[in-house]
Coordinates of C-alpha atoms in Angstrom, one line a residue:
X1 CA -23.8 -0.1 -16.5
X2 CA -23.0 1.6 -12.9
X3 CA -21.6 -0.2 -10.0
X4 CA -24.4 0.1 -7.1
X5 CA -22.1 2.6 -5.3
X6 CA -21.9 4.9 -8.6
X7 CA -25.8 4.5 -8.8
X8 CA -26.4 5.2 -5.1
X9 CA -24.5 8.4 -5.7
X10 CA -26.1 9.4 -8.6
X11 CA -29.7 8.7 -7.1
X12 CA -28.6 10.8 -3.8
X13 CA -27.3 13.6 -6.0
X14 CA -30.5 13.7 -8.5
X15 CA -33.1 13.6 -5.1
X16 CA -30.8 16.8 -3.6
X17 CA -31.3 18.6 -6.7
X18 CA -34.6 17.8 -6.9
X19 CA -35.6 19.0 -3.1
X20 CA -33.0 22.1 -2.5
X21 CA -32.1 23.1 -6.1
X22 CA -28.2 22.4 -5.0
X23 CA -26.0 19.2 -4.9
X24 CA -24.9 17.9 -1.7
X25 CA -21.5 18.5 -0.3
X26 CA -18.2 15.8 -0.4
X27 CA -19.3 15.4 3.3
X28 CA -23.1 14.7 2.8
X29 CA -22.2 12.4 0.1
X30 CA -19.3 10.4 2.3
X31 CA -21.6 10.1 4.8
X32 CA -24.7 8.8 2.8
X33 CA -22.7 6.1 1.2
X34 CA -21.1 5.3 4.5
X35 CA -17.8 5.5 3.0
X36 CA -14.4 6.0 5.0
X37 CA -13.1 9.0 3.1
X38 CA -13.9 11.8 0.4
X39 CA -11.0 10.0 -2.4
X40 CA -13.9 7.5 -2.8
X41 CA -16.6 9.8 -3.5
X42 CA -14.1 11.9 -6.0
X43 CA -13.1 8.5 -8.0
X44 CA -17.2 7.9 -7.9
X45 CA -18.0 11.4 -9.0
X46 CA -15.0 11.2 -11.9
X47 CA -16.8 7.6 -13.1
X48 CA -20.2 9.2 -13.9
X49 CA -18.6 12.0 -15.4
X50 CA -16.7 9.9 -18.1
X51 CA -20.0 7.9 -18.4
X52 CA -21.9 11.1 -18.9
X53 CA -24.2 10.8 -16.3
X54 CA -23.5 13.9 -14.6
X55 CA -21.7 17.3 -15.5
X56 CA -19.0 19.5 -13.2
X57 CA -19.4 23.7 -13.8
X58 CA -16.0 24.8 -14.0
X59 CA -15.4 27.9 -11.3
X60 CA -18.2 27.0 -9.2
X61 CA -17.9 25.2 -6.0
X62 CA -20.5 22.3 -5.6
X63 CA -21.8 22.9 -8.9
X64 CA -22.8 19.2 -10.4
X65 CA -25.6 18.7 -12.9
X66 CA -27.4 15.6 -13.5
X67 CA -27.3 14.9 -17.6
X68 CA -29.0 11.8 -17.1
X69 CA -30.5 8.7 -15.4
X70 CA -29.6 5.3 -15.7
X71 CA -32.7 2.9 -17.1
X72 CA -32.4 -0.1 -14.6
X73 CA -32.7 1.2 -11.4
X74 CA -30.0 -1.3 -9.7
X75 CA -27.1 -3.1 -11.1
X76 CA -27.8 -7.0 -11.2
X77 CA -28.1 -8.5 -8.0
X78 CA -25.0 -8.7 -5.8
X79 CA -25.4 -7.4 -1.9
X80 CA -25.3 -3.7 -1.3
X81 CA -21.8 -2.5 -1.6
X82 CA -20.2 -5.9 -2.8
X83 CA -18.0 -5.9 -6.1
X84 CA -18.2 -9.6 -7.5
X85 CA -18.5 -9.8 -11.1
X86 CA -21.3 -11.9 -12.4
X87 CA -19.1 -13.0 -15.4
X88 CA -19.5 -16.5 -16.7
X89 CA -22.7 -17.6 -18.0
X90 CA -22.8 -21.1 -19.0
X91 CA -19.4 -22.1 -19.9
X92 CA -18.6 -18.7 -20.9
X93 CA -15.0 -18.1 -20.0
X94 CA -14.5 -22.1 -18.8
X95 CA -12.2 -24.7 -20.2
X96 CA -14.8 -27.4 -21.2
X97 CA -13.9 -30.7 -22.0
X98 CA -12.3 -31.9 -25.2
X99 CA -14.0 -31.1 -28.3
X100 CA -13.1 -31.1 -32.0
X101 CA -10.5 -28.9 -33.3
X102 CA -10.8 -27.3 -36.1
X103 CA -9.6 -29.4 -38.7
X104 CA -6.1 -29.2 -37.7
X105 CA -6.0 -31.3 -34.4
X106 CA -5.8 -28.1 -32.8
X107 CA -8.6 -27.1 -29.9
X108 CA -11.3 -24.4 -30.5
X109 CA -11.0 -21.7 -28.8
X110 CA -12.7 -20.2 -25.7
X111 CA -14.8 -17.4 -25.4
X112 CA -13.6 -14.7 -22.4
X113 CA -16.0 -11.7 -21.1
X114 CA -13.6 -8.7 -20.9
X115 CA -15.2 -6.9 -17.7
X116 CA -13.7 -3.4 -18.3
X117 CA -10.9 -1.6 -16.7
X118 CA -8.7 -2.1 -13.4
X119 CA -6.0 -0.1 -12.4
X120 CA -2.7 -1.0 -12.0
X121 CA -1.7 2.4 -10.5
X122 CA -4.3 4.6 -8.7
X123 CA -7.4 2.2 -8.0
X124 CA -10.2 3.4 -10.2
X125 CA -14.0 2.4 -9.3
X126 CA -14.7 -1.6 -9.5
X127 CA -16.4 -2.3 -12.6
X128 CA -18.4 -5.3 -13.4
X129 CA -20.1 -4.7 -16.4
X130 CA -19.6 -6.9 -19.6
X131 CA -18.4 -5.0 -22.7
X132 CA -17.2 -7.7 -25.0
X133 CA -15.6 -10.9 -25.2
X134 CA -12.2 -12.0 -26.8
X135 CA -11.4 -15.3 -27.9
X136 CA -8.6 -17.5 -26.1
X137 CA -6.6 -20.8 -26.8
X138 CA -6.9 -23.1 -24.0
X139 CA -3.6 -23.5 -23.2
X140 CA -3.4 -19.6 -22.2
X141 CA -5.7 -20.9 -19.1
X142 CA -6.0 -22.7 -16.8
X143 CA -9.1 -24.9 -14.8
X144 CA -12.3 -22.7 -13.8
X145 CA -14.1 -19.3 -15.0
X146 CA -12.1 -16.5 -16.0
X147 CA -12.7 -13.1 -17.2
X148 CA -10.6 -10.7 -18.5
X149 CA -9.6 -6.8 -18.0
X150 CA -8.4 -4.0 -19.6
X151 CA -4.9 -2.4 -17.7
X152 CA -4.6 1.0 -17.3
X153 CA -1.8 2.4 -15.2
X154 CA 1.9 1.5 -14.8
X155 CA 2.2 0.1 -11.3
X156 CA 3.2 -3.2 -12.4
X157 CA 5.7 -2.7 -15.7
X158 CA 8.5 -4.3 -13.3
X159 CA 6.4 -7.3 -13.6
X160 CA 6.3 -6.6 -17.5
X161 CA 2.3 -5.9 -17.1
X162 CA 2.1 -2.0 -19.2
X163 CA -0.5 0.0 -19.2
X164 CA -3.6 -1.2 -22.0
X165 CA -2.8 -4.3 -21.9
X166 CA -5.6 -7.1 -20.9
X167 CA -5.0 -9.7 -18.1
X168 CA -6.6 -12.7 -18.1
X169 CA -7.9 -13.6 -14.6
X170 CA -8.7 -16.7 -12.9
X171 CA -11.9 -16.2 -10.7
X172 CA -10.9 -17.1 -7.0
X173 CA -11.4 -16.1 -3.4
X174 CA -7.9 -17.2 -2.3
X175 CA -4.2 -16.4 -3.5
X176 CA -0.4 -17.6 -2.4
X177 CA 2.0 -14.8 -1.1
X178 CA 3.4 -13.8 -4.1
X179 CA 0.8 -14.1 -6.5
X180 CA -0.9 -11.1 -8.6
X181 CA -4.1 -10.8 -8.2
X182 CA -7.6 -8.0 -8.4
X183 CA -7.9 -6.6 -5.4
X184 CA -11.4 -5.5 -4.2
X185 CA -10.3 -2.3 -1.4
X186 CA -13.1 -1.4 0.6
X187 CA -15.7 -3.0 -1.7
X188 CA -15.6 0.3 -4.1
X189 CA -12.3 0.3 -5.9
X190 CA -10.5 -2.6 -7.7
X191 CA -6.7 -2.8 -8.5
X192 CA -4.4 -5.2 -10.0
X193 CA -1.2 -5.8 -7.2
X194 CA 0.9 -8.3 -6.3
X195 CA -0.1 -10.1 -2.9
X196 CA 2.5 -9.9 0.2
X197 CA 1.0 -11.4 3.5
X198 CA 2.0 -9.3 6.5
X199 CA 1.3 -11.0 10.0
X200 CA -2.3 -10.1 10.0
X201 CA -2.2 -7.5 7.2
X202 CA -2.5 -7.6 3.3
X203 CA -0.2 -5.7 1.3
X204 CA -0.6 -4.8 -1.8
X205 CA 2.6 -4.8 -3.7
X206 CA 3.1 -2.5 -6.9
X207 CA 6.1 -3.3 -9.6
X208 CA 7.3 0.1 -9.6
X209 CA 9.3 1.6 -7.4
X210 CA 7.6 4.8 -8.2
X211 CA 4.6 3.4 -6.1
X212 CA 4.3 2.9 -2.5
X213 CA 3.0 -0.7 -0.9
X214 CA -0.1 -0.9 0.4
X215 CA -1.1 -2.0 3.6
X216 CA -4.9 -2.8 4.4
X217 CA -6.6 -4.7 7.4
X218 CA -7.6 -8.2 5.8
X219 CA -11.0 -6.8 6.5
X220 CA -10.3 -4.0 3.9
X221 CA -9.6 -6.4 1.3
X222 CA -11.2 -9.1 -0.9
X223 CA -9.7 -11.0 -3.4
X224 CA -11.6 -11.1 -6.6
X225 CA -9.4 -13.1 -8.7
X226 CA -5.5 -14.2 -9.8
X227 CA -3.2 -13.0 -12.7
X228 CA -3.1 -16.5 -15.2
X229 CA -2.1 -15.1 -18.8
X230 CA -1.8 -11.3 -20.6
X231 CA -2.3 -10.3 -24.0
X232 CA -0.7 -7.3 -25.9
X233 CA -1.6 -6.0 -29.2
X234 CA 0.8 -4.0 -31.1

């Protein structure tokens, strides 16, 4: 599934083709998706290529070919523009109350939608699409919905968070200074930082020195959830 800015790109680029026979410039497309800058239309552009909906022409400038077209015409929903993942339905990803264990006094355990991939080093493109879920003991969370995400990146191996492993988020609006949380930037790109309150600013702190702190209007940024637990496979 797209994000609606990644489908309001591809739609903008497929009508182009289809009228001039030639995709639109950086600039055109910046300006259509009323974004602030071109690095958000090249992160959107790189996310349909590695979902195959489009195709770059090495050596030629502006050359983009549409390979296809989604099959729902909009992503589920949520107001033009806003990232906020639709992620628990029914108790899907929620402590419940007690219920039998499984034989050995111990509780059953709960089921968590993993929603895809953030970034803990350059943001990539907010995703909010379900791929699978992953099972969870209890006492790995804590009250209220949850979802989980894939890590990619190593911004925050200081804070012993590497890159593929999957964090387990609390869903909230609100965090402490201090706290780690997904960061919505802009309402197009998602990354996992840790919060630092600066007068009227929001910085988003990275656990490597190798990465620079940023610092966003609090009208930049949106807090889509807090850090509770982390799983690693080896």
């Amino acid at each position: 599934m797209l994000t609606r800015k990644q489908h309001e790109l591809l739609r903008f680029i497929h009508e182009r083709l289809r009228e001039d026979g030639v995709p639109p410039s950086f600039d055109e497309m910046k300006d259509a998706l009323d974004l602030r800058s071109k690095s958000g239309i090249h992160r959107l552009i790189m996310a349909l290529e590695e979902r195959g909906f489009i195709r770059r022409l090495p050596n030629r400038a502006r050359a983009i070919e549409v390979v296809k077209m989604p099959d729902q015409s909009v992503p589920g929903g949520s107001p033009r523009g806003k990232f906020s993942p639709n992620v628990i339905e029914g108790n899907l990803g929620k402590l419940r109350p007690a219920e039998p264990g499984r034989g050995d006094g111990s509780p059953p355990p709960v089921a968590i939608p993993v929603m895809g991939r953030i970034a803990a080093g350059t943001p990539i493109s907010a995703i909010q699409s379900r791929s699978h879920t992953i099972s969870m003991p209890p006492d790995m969370l804590t009250s209220g919905e949850h979802f989980a995400l894939e890590v990619r990146g190593d911004s925050m191996v200081e804070a012993g968070i590497l890159d593929g492993d999957t964090v387990i988020i609390r869903r909230q609006e609100a965090a402490d200074n201090g706290d780690i949380i997904v960061a919505l930037i802009d309402d197009e790109e998602a990354t996992l930082k840790r919060l630092r309150r600066r007068g009227s600013s929001i910085a988003l702190e990275a656990a490597n020195p190798a990465y620079e702190t940023r610092v966003l209007g609090p009208d930049r940024v949106r807090i889509q959830g807090k850090l509770v637990s982390l799983l690693r496979r080896y």
